[in-house]
Coordinates of C-alpha atoms and ligand atoms in Angstrom, one line a residue:
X77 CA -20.3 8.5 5.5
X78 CA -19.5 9.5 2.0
X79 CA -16.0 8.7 0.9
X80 CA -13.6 9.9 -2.0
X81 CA -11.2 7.3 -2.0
X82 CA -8.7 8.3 -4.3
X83 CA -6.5 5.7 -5.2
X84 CA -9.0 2.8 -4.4
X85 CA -8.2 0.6 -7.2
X86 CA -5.2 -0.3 -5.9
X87 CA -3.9 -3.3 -3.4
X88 CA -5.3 -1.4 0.1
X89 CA -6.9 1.1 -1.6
X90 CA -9.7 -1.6 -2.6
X91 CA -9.5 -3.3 0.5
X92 CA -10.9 -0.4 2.0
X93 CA -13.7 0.4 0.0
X94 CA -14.7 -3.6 0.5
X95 CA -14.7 -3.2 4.3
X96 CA -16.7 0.4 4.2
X97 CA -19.3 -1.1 2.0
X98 CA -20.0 -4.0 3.3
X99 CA -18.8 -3.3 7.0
X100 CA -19.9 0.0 7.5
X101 CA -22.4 0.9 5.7
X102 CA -20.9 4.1 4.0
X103 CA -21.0 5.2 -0.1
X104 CA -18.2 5.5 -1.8
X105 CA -16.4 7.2 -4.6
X106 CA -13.3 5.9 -6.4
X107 CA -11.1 8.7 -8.1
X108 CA -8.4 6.4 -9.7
X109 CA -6.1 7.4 -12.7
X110 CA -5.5 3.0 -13.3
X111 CA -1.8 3.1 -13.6
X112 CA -0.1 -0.3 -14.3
X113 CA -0.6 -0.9 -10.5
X114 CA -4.7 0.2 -10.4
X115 CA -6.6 -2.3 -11.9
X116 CA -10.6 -2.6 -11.7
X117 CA -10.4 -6.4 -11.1
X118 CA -9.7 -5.2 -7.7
X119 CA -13.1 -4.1 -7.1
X120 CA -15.1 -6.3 -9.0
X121 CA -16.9 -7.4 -6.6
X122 CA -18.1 -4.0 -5.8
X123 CA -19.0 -2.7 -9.0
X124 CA -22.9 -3.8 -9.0
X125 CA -23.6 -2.2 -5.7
X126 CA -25.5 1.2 -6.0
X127 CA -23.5 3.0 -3.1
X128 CA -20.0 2.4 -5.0
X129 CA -18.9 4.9 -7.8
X130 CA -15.8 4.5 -9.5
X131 CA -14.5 7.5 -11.6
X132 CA -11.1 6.7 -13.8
X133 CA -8.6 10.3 -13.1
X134 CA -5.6 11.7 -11.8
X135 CA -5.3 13.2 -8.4
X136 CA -2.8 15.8 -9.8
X137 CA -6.1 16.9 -12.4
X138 CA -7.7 19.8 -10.5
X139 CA -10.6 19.3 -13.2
X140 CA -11.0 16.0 -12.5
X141 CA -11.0 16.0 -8.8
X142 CA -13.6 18.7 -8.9
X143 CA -15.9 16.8 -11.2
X144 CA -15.6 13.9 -8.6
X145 CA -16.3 16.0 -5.6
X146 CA -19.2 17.4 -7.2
X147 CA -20.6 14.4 -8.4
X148 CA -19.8 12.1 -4.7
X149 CA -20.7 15.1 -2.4
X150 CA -18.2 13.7 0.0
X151 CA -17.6 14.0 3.7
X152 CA -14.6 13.1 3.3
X153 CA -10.9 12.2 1.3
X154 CA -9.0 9.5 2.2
X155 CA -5.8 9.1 -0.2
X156 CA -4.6 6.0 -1.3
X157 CA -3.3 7.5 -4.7
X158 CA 0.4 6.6 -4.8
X159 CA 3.4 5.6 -7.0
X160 CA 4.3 2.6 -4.2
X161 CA 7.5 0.6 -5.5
X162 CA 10.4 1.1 -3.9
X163 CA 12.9 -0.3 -7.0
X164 CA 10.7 1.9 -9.8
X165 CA 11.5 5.3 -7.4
X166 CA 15.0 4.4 -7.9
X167 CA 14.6 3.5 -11.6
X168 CA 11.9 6.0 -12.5
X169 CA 11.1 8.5 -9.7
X170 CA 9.2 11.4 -11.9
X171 CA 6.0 10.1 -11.2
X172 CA 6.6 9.5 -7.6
X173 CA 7.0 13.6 -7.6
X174 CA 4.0 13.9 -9.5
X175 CA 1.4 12.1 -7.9
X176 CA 2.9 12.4 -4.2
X177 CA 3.6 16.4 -4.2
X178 CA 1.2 17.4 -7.0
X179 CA -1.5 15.0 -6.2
X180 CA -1.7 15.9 -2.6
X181 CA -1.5 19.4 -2.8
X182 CA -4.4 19.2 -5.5
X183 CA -6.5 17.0 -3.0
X184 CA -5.8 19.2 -0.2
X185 CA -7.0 22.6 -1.8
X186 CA -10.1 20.7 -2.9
X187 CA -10.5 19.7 0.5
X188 CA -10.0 23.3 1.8
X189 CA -12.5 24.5 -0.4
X190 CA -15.2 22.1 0.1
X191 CA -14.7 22.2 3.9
X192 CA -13.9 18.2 3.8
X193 CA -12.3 16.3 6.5
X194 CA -9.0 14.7 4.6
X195 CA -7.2 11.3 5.7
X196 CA -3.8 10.5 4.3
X197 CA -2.2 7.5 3.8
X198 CA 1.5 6.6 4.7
X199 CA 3.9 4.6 5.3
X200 CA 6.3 3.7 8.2
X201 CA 9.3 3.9 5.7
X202 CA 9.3 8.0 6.2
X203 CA 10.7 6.9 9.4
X204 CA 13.5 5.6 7.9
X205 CA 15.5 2.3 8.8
X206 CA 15.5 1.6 12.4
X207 CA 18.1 -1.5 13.9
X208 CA 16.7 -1.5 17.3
X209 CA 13.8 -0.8 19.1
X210 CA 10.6 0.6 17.1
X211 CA 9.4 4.0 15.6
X212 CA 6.8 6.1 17.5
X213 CA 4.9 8.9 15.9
X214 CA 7.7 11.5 17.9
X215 CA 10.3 10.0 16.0
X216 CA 12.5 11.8 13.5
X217 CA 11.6 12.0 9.6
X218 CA 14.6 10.3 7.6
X219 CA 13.1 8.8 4.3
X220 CA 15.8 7.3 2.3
X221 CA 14.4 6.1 -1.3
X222 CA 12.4 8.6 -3.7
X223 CA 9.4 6.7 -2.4
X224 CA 9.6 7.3 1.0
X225 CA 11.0 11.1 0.3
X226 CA 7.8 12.2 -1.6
X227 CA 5.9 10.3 0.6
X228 CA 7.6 12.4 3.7
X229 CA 7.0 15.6 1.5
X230 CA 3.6 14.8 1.1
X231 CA 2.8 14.3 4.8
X232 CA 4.5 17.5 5.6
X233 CA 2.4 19.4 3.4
X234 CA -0.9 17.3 5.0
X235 CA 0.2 19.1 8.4
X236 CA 1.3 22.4 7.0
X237 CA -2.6 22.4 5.8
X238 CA -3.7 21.7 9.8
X239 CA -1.8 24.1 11.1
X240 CA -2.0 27.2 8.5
X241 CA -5.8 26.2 7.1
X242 CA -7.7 24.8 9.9
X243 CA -7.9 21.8 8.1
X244 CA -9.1 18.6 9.7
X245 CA -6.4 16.2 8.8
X246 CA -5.4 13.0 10.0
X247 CA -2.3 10.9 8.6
X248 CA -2.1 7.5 9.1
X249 CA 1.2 5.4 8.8
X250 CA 1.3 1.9 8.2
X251 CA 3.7 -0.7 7.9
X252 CA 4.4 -3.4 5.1
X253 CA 1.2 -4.5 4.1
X254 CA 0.7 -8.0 2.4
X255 CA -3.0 -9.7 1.5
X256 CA -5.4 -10.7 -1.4
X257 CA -4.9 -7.9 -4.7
X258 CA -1.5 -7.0 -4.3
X259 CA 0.6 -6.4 -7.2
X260 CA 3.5 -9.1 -8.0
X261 CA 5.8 -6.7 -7.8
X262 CA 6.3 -6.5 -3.8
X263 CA 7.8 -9.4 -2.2
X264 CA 5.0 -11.5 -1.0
X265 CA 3.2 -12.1 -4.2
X266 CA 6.2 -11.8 -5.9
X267 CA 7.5 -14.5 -4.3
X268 CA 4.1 -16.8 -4.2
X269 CA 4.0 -16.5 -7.9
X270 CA 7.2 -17.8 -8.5
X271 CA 7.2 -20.5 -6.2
X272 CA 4.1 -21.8 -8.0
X273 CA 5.4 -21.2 -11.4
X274 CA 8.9 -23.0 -10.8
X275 CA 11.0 -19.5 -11.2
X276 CA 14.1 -18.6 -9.2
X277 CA 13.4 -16.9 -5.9
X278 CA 15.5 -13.2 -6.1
X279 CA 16.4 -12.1 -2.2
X280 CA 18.0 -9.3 -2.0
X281 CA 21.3 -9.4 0.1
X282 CA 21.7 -11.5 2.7
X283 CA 17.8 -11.5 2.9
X284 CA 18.3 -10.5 6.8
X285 CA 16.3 -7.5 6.0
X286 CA 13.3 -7.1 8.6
X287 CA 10.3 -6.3 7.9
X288 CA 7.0 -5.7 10.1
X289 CA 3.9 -7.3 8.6
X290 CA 0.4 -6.2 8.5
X291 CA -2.8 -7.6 7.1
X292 CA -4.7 -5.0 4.4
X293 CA -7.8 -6.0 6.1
X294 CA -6.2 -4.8 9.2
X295 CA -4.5 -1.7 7.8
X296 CA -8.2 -0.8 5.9
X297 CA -9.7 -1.2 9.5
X298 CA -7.1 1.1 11.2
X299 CA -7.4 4.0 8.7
X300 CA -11.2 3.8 8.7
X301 CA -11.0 4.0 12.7
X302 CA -8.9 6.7 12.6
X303 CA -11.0 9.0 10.2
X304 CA -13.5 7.8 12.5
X305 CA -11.7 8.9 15.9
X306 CA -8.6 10.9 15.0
X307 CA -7.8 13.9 16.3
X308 CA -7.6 16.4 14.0
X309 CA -4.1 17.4 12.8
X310 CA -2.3 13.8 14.5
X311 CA -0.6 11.0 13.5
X312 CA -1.2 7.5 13.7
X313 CA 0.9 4.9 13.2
X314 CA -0.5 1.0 12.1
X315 CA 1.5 -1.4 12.5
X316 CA 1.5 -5.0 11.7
X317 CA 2.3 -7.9 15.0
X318 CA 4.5 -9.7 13.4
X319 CA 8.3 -8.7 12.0
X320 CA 10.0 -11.0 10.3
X321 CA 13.2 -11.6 7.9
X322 CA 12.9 -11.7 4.1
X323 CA 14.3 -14.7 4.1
X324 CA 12.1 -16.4 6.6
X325 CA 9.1 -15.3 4.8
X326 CA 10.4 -17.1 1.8
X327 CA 11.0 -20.3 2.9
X328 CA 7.5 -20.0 4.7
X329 CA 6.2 -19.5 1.4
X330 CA 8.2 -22.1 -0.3
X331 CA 6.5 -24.6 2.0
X332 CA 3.0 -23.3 1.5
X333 CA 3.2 -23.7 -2.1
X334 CA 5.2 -27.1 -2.3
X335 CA 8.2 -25.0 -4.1
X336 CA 12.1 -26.1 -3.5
X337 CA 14.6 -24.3 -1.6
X338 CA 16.9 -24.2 -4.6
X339 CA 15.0 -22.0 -6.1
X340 CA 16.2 -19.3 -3.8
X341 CA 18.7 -16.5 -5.6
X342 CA 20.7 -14.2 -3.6
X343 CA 20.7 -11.4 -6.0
X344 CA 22.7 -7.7 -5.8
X345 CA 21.0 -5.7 -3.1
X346 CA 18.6 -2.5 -3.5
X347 CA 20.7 0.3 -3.1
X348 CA 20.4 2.2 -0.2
X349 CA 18.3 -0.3 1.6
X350 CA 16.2 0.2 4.5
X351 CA 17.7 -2.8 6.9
X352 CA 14.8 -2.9 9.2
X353 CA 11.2 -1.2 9.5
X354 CA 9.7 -1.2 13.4
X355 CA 6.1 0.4 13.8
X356 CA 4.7 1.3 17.7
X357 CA 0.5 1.6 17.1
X358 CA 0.3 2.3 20.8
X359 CA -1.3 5.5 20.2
X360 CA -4.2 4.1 17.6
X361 CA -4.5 1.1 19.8
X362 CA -5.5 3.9 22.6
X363 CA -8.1 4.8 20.1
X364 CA -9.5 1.4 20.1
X365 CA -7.8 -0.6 16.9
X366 CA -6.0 -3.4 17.0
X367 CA -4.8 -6.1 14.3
X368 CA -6.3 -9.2 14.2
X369 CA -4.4 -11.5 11.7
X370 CA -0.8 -12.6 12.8
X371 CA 1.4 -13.3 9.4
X372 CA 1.8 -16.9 10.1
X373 CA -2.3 -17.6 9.5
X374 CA -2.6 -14.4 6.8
X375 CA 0.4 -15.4 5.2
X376 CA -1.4 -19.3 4.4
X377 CA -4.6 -17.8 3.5
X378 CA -2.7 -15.6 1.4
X379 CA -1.0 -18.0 -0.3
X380 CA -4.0 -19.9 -0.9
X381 CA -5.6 -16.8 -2.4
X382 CA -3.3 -16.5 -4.9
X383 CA -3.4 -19.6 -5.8
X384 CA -7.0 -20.1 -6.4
X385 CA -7.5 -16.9 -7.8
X386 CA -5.1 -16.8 -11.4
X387 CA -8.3 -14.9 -13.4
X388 CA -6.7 -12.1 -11.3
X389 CA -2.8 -12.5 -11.7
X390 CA -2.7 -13.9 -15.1
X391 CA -3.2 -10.7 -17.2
X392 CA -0.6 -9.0 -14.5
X393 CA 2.1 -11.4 -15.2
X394 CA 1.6 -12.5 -19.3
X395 CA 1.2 -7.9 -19.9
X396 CA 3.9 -5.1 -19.0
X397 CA 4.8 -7.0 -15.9
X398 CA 6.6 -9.3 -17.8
X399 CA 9.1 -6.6 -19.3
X400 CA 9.4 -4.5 -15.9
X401 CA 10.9 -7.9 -14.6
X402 CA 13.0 -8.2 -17.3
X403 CA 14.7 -4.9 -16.8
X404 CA 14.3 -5.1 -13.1
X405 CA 15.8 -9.1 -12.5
X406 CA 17.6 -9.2 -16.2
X407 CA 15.6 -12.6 -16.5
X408 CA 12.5 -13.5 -18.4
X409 CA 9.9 -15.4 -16.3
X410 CA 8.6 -18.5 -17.2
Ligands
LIG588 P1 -0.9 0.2 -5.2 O1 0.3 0.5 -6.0 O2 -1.5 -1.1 -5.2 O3 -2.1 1.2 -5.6 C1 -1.9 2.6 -5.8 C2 -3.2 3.1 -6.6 O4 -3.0 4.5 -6.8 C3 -3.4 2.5 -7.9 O5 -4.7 2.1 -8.1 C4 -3.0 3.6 -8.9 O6 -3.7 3.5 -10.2 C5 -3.4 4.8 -8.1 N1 -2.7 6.0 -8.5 C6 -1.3 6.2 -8.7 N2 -1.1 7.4 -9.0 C7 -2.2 8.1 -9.1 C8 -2.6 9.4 -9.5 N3 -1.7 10.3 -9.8 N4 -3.9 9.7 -9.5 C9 -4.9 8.8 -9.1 N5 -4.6 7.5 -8.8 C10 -3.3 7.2 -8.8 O7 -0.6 0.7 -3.7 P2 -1.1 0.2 -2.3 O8 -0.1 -0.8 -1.8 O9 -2.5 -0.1 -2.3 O10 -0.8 1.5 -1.4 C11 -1.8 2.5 -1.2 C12 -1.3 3.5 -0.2 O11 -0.8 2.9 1.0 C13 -0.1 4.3 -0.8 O12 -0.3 5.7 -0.4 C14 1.1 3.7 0.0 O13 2.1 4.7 0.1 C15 0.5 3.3 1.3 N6 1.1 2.2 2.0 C16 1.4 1.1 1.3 C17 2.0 0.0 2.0 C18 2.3 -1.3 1.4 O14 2.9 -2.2 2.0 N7 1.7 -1.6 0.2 C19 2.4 0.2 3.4 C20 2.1 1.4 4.0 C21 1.5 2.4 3.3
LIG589 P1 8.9 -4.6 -1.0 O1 7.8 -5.6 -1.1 O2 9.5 -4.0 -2.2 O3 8.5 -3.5 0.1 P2 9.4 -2.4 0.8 O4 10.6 -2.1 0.0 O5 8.5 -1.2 0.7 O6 9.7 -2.8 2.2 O7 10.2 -5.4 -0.3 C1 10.1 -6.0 0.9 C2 11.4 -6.5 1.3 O8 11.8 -7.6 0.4 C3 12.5 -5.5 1.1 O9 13.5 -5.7 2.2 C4 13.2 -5.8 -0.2 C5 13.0 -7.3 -0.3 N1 12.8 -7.8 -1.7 C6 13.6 -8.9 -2.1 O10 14.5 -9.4 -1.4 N2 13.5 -9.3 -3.4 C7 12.5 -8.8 -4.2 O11 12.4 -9.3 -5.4 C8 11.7 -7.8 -3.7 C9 10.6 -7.2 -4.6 C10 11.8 -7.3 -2.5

């Protein structure tokens, strides 16, 4: 296939043009405006092989999403693009209106006009926070940050485009995602930076917060077998097989990297926190997906990644990273 992947210089974004490159063959087209969180480190790898095509742009930029159709030819959009932080939405959440409303509506029309199939990426938290049993695809909408909100809007419009346009649309929903390339503000590499750097440890809360974890590897795989094998105009939800509390995952990752547990911080919660995130992929499992890295082995490898990897996180954490923590944590890091 040929792919748009708007949004592919991000954390999963990237992952997924790895896997279709190498794994399946297919050409693709990165439309990416590099916002603090898209970075083309993530796809250096990638950049020497003929079949890859990156394009620096806004998804919001009708101009600039028409230059990139015209010069891909794609089959197909899958959309990646997003403003992804929870705590900036609450700080910040302009540009979570922007890129999620804007941006998709821009995508979709270009999609409508070009006759393209058009694969959107979510996320399990339009589900809202669940404290028993697990969300299915049937269940109610009840996003409760700006992320999740204009990430809800955003889907809505993706069906509203099925069912008034024709549209072949597929959404695919996935739960927290942790792996190699993700940006140290989400908990994982958050947490695995400052382990190995000697910093305090800030859980939210009571860190009893549950959250169900999924590989990027595995969430690339699902959302490339659902373009593959979606029906038009459905849902599918990805989640991870493993759901843990914050709290667990970071004393798992204090061990990994040799940190102390007095590094730990209980700091003020988020407001309006999601307690607990639960994912059903029954239906994409039907399809013929399933996950293949539990979090005890991806979180180690992870770990390890990081580790071995600083050429990629240094420039993250000695640039703007450094004063978003500041205002975020009201502490320097070291
Ligand atoms: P990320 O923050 O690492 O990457 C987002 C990418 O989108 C960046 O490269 C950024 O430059 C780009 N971008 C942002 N606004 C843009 C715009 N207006 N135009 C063009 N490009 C723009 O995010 P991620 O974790 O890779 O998430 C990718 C997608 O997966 C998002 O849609 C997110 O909602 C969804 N998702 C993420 C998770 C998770 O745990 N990270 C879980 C489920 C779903
Ligand atoms: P995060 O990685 O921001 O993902 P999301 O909010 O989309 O689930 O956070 C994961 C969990 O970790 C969430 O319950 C908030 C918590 N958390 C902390 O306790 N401390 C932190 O510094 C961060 C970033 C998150």
């Amino acid at each position: 296939m040929r792919l748009l992947v708007c949004g592919g210089a991000g954390f999963i974004g990237s992952t997924f043009a790895r896997l279709r490159l190498n794994d399946h063959g297919d050409d693709v087209t990165v439309l990416d405006k590099l916002t603090y969180a898209g970075r083309e480190e993530n796809f250096h790898d990638l950049s020497g092989d003929e079949r890859f095509h990156f394009r620096r742009g806004a998804i919001e930029d009708g101009e600039a999403v028409a230059a990139a159709i015209e010069a891909a030819s794609p089959e197909a959009i899958v959309n990646f693009a997003a403003e992804t932080h929870v705590d900036r939405s609450i700080a910040e959440p302009d540009a979570f209106v922007r890129t999620h409303a804007l941006g998709t509506y821009v995508l979709l029309e270009a999609a409508r006009e070009h006759g393209l199939r058009y694969l959107q990426v979510s996320t399990d938290e339009v589900y809202g926070s669940i404290d028993v049993g697990t969300f299915t695809e049937e269940s109610p909408l009840r996003p409760s940050s700006p992320y999740s909100a204009t990430k809800t809007g955003a889907d809505l419009l993706v069906e509203s485009y099925f069912h008034t346009y024709g549209l072949t649309t597929l959404i695919c929903r996935g739960s927290n995602n942790y792996g190699p390339y993700q940006y140290p503000e989400k908990l994982i590499p958050l947490m695995i930076l400052n382990a190995l750097h000697g910093d305090p440890l800030p859980v939210y809360g009571d860190g009893m917060q549950v959250r169900n974890w999924i590989h990027s590897t595995d969430f690339a795989g699902a959302i490339g077998h659902v373009l593959e094998h979606g029906v038009p105009g459905e849902v599918y939800n990805a989640g991870g097989p493993d759901e843990e509390a914050n709290i667990d995952v970071v004393r798992r990752i204090i061990e990994l990297s040799g940190a102390s547990e007095s590094q730990i911080e209980h700091i003020t919660d988020r407001p309006g926190h999601d307690r607990r995130y639960s994912l059903s992929s029954e239906k994409v499992r039907a399809l013929g997906w399933a996950p293949r890295v539990r979090f005890d082995e991806g979180l180690a490898d992870t770990v390890a990644w990081y580790r071995e990897n600083s050429w990629w996180w240094e420039p993250v954490r000695s640039g703007d990273y450094r004063s978003y923590y500041e205002r975020q944590y009201g502490r320097s890091l070291r």
